[in-house]
Short mmCIF file of C-alpha atoms in Angstrom, two decimals:
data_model
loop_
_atom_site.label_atom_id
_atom_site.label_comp_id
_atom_site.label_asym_id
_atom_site.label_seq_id
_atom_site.Cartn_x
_atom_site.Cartn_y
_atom_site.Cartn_z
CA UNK Y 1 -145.92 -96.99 131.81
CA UNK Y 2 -145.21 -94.15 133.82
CA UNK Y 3 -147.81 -91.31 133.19
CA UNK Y 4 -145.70 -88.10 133.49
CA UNK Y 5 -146.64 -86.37 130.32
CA UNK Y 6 -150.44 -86.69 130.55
CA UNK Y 7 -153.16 -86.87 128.00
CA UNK Y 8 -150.59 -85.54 124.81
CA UNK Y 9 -148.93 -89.14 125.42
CA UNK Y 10 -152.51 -90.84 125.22
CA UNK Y 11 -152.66 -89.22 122.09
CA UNK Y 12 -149.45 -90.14 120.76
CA UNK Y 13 -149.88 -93.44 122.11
CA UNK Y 14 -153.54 -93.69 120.14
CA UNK Y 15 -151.34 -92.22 116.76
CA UNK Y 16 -149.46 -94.68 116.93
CA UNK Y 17 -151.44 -97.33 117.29
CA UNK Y 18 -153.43 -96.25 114.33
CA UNK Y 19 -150.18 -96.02 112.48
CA UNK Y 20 -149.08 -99.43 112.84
CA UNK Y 21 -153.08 -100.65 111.72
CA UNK Y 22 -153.03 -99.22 108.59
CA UNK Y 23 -156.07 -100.35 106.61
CA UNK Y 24 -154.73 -100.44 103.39
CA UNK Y 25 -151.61 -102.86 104.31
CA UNK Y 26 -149.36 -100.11 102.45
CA UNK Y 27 -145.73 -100.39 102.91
CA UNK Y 28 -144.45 -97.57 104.58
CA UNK Y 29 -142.90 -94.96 102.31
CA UNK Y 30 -138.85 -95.29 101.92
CA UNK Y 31 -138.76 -99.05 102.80
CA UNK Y 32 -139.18 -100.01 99.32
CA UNK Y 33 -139.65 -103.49 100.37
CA UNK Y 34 -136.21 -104.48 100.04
CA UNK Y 35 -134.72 -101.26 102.35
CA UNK Y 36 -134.34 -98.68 99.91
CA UNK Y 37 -133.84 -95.74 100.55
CA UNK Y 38 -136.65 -93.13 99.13
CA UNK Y 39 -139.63 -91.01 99.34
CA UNK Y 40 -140.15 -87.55 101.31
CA UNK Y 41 -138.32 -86.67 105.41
CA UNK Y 42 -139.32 -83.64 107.34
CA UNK Y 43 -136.67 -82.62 109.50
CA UNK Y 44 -137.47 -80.25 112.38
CA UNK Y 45 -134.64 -78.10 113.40
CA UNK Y 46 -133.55 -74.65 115.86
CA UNK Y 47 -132.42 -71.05 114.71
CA UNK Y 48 -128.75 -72.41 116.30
CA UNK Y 49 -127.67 -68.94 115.51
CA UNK Y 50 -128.96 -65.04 114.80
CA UNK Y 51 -128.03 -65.76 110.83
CA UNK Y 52 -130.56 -67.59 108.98
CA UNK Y 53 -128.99 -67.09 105.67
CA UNK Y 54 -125.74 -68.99 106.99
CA UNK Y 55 -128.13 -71.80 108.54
CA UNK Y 56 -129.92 -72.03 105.43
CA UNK Y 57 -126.75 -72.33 103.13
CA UNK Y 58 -125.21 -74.88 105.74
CA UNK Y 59 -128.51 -77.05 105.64
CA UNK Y 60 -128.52 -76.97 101.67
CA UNK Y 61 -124.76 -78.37 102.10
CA UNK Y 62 -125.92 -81.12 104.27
CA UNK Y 63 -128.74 -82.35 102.37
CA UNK Y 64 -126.73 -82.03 98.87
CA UNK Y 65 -124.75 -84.50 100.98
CA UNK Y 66 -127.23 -86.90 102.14
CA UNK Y 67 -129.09 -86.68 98.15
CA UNK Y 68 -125.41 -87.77 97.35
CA UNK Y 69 -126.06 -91.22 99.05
CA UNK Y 70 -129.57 -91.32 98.79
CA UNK Y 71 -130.70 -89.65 95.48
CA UNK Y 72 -134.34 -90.76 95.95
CA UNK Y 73 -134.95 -89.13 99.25
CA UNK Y 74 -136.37 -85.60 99.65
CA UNK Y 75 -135.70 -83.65 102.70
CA UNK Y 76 -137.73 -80.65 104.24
CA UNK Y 77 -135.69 -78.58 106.37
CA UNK Y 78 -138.64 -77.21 108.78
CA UNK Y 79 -136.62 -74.05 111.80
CA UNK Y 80 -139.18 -73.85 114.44
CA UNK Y 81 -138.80 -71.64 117.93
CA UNK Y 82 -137.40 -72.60 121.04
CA UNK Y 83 -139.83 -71.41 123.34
CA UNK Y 84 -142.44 -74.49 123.05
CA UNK Y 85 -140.80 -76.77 121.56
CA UNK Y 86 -142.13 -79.67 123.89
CA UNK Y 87 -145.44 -78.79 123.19
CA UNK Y 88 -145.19 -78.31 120.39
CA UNK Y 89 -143.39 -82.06 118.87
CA UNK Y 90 -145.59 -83.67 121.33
CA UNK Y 91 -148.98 -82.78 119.68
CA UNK Y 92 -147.49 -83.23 116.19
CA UNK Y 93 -146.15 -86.56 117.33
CA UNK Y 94 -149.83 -87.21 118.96
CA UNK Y 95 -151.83 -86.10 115.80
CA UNK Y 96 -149.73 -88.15 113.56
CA UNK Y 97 -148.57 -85.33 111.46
CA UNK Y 98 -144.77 -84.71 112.95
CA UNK Y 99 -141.55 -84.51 111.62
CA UNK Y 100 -139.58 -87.96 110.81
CA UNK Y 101 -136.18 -86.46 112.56
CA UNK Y 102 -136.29 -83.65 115.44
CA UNK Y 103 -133.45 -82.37 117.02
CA UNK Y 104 -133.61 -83.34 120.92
CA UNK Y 105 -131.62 -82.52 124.02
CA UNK Y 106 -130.90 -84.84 126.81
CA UNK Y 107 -133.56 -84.12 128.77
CA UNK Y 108 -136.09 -84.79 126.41
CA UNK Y 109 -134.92 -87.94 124.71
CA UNK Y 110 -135.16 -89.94 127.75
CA UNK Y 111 -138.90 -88.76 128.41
CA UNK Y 112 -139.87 -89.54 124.94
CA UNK Y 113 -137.61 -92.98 124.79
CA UNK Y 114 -139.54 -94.32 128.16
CA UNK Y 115 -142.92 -94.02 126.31
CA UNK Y 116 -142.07 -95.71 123.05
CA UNK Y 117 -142.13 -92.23 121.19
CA UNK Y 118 -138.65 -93.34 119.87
CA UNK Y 119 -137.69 -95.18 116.82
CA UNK Y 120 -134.51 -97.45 118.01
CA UNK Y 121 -131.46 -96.28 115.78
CA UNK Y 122 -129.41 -99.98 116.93
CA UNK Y 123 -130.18 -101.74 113.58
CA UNK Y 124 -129.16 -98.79 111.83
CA UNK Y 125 -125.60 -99.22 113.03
CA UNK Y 126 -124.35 -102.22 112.86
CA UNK Y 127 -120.76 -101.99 110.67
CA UNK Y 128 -121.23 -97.74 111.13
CA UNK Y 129 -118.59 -95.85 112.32
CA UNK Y 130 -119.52 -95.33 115.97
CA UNK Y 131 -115.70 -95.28 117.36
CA UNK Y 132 -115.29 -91.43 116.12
CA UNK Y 133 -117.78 -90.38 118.73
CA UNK Y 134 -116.79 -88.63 121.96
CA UNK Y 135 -117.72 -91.71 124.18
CA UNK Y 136 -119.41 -88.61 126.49
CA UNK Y 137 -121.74 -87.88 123.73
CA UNK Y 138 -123.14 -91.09 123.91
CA UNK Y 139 -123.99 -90.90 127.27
CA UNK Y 140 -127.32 -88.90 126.25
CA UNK Y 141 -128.28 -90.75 123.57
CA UNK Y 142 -128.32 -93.95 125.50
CA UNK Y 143 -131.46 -95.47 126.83
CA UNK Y 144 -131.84 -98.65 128.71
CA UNK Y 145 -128.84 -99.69 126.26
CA UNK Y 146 -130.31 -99.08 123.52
CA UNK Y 147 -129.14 -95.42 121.10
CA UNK Y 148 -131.88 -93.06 119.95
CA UNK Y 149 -130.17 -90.47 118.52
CA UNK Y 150 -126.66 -89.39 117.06
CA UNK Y 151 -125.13 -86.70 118.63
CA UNK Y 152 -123.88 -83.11 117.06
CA UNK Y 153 -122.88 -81.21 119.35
CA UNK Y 154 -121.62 -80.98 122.65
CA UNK Y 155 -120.41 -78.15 125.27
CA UNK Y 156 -118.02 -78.62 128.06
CA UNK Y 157 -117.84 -76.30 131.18
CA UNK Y 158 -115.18 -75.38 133.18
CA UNK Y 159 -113.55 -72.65 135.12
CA UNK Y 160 -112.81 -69.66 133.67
CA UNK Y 161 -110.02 -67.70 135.87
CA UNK Y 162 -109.64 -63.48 135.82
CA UNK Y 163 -105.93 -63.62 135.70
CA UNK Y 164 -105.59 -59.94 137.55
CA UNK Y 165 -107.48 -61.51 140.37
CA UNK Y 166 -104.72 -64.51 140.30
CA UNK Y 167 -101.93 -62.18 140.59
CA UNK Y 168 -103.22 -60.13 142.89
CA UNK Y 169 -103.77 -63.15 145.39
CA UNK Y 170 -100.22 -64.11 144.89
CA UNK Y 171 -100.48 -67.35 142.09
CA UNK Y 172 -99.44 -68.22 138.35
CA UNK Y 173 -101.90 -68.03 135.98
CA UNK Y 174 -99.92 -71.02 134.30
CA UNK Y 175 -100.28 -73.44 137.32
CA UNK Y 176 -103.81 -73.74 137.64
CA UNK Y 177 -105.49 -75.40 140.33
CA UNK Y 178 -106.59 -79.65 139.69
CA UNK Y 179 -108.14 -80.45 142.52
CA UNK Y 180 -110.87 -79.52 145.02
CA UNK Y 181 -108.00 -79.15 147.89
CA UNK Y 182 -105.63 -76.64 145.35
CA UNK Y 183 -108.78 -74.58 144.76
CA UNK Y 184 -109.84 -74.27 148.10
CA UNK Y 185 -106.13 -73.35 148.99
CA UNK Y 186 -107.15 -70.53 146.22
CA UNK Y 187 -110.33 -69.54 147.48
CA UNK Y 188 -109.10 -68.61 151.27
CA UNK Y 189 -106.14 -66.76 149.52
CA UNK Y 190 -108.86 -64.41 147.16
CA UNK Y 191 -110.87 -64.61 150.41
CA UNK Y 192 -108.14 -62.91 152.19
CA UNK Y 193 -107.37 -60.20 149.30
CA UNK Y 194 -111.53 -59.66 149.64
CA UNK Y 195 -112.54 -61.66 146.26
CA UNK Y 196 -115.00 -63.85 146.06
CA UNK Y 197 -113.53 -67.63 144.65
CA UNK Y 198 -116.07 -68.97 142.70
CA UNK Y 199 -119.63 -67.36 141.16
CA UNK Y 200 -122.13 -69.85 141.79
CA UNK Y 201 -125.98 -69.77 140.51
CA UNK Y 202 -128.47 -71.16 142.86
CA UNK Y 203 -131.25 -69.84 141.17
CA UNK Y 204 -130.03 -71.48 137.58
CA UNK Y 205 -129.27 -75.25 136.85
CA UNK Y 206 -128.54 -77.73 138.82
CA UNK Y 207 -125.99 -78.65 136.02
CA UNK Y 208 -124.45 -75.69 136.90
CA UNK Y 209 -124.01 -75.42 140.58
CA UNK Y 210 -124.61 -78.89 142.72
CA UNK Y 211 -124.53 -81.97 139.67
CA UNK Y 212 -120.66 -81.33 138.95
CA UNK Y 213 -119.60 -81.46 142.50
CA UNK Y 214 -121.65 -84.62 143.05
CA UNK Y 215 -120.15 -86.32 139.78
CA UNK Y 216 -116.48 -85.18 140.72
CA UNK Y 217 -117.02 -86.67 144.24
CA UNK Y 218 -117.98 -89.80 142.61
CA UNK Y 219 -121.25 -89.60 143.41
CA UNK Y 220 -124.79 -89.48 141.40
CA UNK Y 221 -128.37 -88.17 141.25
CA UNK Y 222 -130.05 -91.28 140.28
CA UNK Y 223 -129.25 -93.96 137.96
CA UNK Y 224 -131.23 -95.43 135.14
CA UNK Y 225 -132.33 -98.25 137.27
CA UNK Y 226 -133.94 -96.02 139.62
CA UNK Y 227 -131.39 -96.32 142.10
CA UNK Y 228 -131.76 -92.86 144.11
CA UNK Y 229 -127.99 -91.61 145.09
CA UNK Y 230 -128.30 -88.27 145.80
CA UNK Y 231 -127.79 -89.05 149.84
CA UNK Y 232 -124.69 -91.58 149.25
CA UNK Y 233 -121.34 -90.69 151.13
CA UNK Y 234 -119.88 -89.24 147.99
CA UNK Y 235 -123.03 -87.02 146.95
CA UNK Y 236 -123.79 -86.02 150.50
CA UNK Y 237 -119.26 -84.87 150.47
CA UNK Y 238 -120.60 -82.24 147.52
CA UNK Y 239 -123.55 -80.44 149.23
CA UNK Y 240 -120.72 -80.32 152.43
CA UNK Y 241 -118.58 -78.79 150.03
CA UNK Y 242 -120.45 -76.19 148.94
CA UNK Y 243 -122.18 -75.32 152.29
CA UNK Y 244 -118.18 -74.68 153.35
CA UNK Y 245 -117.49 -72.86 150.58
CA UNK Y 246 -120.97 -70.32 151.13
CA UNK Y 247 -120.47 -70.15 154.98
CA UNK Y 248 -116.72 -68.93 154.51
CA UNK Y 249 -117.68 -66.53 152.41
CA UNK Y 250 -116.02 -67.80 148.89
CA UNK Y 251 -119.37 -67.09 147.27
CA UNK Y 252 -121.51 -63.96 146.91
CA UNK Y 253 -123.98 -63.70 149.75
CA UNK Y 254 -126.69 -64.13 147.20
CA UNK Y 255 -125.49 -67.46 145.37
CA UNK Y 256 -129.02 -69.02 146.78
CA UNK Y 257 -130.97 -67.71 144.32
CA UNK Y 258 -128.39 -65.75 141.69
CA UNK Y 259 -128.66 -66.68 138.64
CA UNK Y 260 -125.31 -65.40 137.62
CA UNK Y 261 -122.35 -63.28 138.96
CA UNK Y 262 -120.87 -62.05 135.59
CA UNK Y 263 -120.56 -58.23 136.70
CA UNK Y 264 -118.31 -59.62 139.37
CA UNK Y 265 -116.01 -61.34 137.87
CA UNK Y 266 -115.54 -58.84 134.71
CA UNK Y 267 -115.42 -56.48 137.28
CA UNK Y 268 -112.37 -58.31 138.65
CA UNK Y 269 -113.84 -58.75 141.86
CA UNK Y 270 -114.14 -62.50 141.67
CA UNK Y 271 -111.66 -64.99 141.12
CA UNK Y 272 -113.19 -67.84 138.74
CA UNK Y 273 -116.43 -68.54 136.67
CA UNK Y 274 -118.10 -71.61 135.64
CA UNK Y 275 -118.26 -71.17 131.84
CA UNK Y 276 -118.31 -72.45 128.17
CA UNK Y 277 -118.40 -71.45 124.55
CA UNK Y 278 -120.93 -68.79 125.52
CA UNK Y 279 -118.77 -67.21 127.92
CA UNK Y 280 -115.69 -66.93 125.79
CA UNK Y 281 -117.67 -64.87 123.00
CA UNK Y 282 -118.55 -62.78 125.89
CA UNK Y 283 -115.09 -62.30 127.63
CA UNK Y 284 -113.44 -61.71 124.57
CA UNK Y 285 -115.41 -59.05 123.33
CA UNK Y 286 -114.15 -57.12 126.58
CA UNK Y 287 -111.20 -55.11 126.18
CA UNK Y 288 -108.06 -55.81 128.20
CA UNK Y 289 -109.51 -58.63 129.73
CA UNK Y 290 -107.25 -61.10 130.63
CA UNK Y 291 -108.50 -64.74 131.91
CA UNK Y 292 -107.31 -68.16 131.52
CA UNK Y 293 -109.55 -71.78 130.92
CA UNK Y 294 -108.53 -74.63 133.63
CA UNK Y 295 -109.02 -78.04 132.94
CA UNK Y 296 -112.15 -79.63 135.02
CA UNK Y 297 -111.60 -80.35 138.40
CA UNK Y 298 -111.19 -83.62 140.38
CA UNK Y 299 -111.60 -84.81 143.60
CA UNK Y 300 -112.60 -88.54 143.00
CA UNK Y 301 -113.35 -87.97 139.70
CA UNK Y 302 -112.33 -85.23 136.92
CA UNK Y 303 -116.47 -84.55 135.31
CA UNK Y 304 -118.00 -81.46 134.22
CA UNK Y 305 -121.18 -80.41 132.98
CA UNK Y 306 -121.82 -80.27 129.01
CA UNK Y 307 -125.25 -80.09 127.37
CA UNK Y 308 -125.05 -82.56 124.06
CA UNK Y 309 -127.76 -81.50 121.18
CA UNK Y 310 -129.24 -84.91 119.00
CA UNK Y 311 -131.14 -85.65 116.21
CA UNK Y 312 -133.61 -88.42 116.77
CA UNK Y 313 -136.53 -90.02 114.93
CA UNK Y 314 -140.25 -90.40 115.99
CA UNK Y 315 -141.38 -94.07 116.20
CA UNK Y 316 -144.02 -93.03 114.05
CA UNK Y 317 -142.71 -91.81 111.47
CA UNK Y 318 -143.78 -92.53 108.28
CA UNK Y 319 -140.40 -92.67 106.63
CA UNK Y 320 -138.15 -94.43 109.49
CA UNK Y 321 -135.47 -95.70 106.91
CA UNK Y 322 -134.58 -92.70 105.32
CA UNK Y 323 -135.43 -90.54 108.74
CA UNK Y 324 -132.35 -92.67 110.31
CA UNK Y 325 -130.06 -92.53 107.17
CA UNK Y 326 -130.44 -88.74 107.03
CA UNK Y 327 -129.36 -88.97 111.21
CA UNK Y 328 -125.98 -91.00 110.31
CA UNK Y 329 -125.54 -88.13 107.49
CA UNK Y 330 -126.02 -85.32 109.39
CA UNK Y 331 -123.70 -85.97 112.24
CA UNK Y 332 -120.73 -87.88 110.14
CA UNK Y 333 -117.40 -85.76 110.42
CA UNK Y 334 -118.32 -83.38 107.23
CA UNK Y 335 -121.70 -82.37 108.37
CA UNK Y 336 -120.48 -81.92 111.94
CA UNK Y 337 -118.02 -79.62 110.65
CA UNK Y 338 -120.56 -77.49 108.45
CA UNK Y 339 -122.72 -77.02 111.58
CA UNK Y 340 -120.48 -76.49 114.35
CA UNK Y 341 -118.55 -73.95 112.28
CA UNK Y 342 -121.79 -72.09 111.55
CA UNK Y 343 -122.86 -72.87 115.33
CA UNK Y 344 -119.70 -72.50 116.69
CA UNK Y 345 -120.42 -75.73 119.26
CA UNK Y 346 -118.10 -78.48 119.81
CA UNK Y 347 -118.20 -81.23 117.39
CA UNK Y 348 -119.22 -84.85 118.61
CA UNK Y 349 -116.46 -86.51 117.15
CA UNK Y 350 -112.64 -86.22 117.53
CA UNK Y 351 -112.15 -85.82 113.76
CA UNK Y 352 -114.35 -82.91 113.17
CA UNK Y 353 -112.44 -80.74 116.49
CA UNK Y 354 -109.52 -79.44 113.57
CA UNK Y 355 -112.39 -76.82 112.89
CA UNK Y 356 -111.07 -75.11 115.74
CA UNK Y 357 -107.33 -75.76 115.30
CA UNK Y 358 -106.85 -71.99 114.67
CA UNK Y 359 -108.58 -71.09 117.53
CA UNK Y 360 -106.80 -70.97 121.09
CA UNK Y 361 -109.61 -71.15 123.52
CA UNK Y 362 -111.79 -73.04 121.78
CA UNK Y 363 -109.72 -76.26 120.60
CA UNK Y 364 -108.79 -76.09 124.22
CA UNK Y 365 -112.44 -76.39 125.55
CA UNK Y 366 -112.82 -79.07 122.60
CA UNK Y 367 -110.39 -81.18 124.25
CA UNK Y 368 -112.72 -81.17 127.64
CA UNK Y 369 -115.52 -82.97 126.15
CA UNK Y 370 -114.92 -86.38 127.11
CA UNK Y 371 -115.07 -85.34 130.91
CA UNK Y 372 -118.40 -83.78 130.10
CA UNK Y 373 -121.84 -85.60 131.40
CA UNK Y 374 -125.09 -84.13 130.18
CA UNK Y 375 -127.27 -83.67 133.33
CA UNK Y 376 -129.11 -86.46 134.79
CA UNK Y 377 -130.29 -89.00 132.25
CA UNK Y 378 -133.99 -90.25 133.27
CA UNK Y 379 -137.39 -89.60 132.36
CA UNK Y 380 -137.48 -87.54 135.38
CA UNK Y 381 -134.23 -85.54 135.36
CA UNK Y 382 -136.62 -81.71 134.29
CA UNK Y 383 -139.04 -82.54 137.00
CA UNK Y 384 -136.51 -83.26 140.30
CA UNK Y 385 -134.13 -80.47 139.62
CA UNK Y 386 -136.34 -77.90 141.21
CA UNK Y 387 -137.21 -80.13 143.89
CA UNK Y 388 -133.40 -80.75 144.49
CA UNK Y 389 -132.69 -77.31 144.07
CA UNK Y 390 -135.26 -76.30 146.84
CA UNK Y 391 -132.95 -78.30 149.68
CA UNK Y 392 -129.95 -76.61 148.56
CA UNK Y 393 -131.13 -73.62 148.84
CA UNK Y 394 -132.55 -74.42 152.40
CA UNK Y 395 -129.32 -75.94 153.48
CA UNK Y 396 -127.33 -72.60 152.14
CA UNK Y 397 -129.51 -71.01 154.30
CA UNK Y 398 -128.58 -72.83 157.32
CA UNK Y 399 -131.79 -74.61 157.88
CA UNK Y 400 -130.59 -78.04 156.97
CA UNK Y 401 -127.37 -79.53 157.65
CA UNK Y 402 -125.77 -81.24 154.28
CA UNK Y 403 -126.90 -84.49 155.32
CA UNK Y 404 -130.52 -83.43 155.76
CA UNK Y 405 -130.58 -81.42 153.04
CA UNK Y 406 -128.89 -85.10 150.84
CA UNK Y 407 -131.58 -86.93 152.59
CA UNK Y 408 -134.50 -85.04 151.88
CA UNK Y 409 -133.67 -84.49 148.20
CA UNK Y 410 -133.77 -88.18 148.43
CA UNK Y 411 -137.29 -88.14 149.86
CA UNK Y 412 -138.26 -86.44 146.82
CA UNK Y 413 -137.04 -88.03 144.03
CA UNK Y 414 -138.21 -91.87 145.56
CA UNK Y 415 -141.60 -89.70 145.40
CA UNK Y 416 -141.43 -88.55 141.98
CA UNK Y 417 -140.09 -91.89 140.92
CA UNK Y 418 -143.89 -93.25 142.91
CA UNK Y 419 -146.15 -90.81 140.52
#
């Protein structure tokens, strides 16, 4: 077992243990003995929003629904900050005294699934409804073949376009560009008018600025297996891509360590954004701004980046029956529709998108899902990105070429893989 999360695992690890030996030989509350359904959940959940009351009154709704199936369950709705959050489900988790469903992003759940702090939600599906699901969503939940969580909610990035800058460069906002080779025909053009093309981040998330260029070029970070393939032909074709892009002068000079170029672009001096849900509340509370959403683009592949929020249950939990009902509940169609209105995320499955039939921009981001991946799915995905970030960074600064730079991420993650 790998020992990346230190003594709080050895904790967890010892809770468990002294879960499974418990002296009396009770039966663990909501089995029943025959798989019934009962007894008391704690659910740990986010403020997803700046209204409480509407989170409160949505979670009410969604456990009137699960007490609807399950009359002889309780559920405790417990919100609990963002800032910690690792922490603080690890030491619960270690002292025994957790929640029995947490909501989890995808680059915790494969941390926690690698070190057994994951109940296995497989038995809990067989004959469910699974085919609903954005098969994208699933990508996150997905461990070594085996599902730990159900997914809620997903996000899907693209490029956002200023649609003055396209004019002024001489293109139709209505013909957008597809491919790496259309955009770059686009960047020399807003290169030429003196636009930048493209914002891009190097101080933020790799999700955000190398990842989708490596997935698009067919490439990958590392697999599950602990194949490394960050320095492969088609990974190593992304960092050249970008380096070309930053040495002609598409991007801002200070894209190595920007974390965003937003004054730029609404002050039309930029031709395209990477962006999502976020960035259309923000554009459209601008007045007289005009921009337009392209679909992802392709080179090998058409991929994007998209986070996908889960809920999952602890192995330990002393309620594991109706921990994983309550999961299935919460993200069926209904309940995905009560929370992603309130939220204002994209639903997980295809039947729950009509929330946003009314709404232009956002059924049209809802139909981008399904070329979304959620990061790099490994125990290690949080630690490397820095580390990977670092040779970017170097290369933009014309100390590496793109192969070195490729090679030498490489170097790191086969060492971070040896820890």
């Amino acid at each position: 077992m790998r020992k990346r999360i230190g003594f709080l695992v050895m904790l967890l690890t010892l809770g468990l243990v002294l879960a499974a030996c418990n002296s009396d030989g009770e039966e663990t509350a909501g089995t029943g003995g025959d798989g019934e359904v009962s007894g008391e959940i704690t659910v740990w959940v986010h403020p997803y929003t700046g209204d409480a009351e509407a989170e409160k009154e949505m979670w009410d709704g969604i456990i009137a629904r699960y007490n609807e199936e399950f009359p002889e369950a309780k559920v405790n709705i417990e919100t609990i900050p963002w800032s910690n959050r690792d922490q603080k489900i690890l030491t619960a988790l270690a002292a025994n005294n957790g929640p029995d469903v947490f909501y989890a992003i995808p680059d915790q759940m494969p941390q926690y699934a690698d070190e057994g702090m994951l109940l296995e939600l497989d038995p809990y599906l067989e004959g469910y409804d699974m085919d609903d699901f954005v098969d994208s969503a699933l990508v996150s939940t997905t461990w070594k073949d085996k599902m730990y969580g159900l997914p809620i909610l997903q996000e899907a990035y693209t490029f956002f376009y200023n649609v003055d800058v396209i004019e002024a460069i001489g293109e139709d906002p209505e013909n957008l560009p597809t491919t790496w080779e259309e955009f770059e025909t686009w960047a020399e053009k807003a290169k030429e008018k003196d636009f930048y093309a493209l914002s891009y981040a190097g101080g933020g998330s790799m999700n955000g600025t190398l990842y989708p260029w490596i997935w698009q070029a067919g490439g990958d970070v590392i697999t599950q297996d602990d194949e490394v393939l960050i320095n492969s032909p088609e990974s190593v074709e992304a960092f050249e891509f970008i380096n070309n892009m930053y040495e002609k002068g598409y991007l801002p000079e200070d894209s190595i360590t920007a974390m965003e170029h937003d004054a730029l672009f609404q002050g039309g001096q930029m031709l395209a954004v990477l962006g999502s849900g976020i960035s259309l509340t923000n554009l459209q509370a601008i007045e007289d701004f005009n921009f337009v959403i392209a679909p992802p683009l392709q080179n090998k592949e058409q991929v994007t980046y998209g986070t996908t929020g889960m809920f999952v249950v602890p192995s330990n939990s002393d309620n594991p029956d109706a921990a994983a009902e309550f999961v299935k509940v919460v993200t069926n169609a209904d309940s995905q529709r009560d929370f992603n209105t309130v939220t204002q995320y994209i639903p997980t499955r295809e039947s729950a998108k009509d929330i946003f039939d009314s709404q232009e921009y956002l059924s049209q981001l809802a139909t981008y899902t399904e070329f979304a991946l959620p990061g790099v799915i490994h125990p290690i995905g949080r630690n490397i990105m820095p580390l990977i970030q670092a040779e970017v960074q170097t290369m933009m600064e014309g100390k590496k070429t793109p192969k070195e730079a490729a090679d030498a991420a490489a170097a790191v993650i086969e060492a971070e893989l040896a820890k």
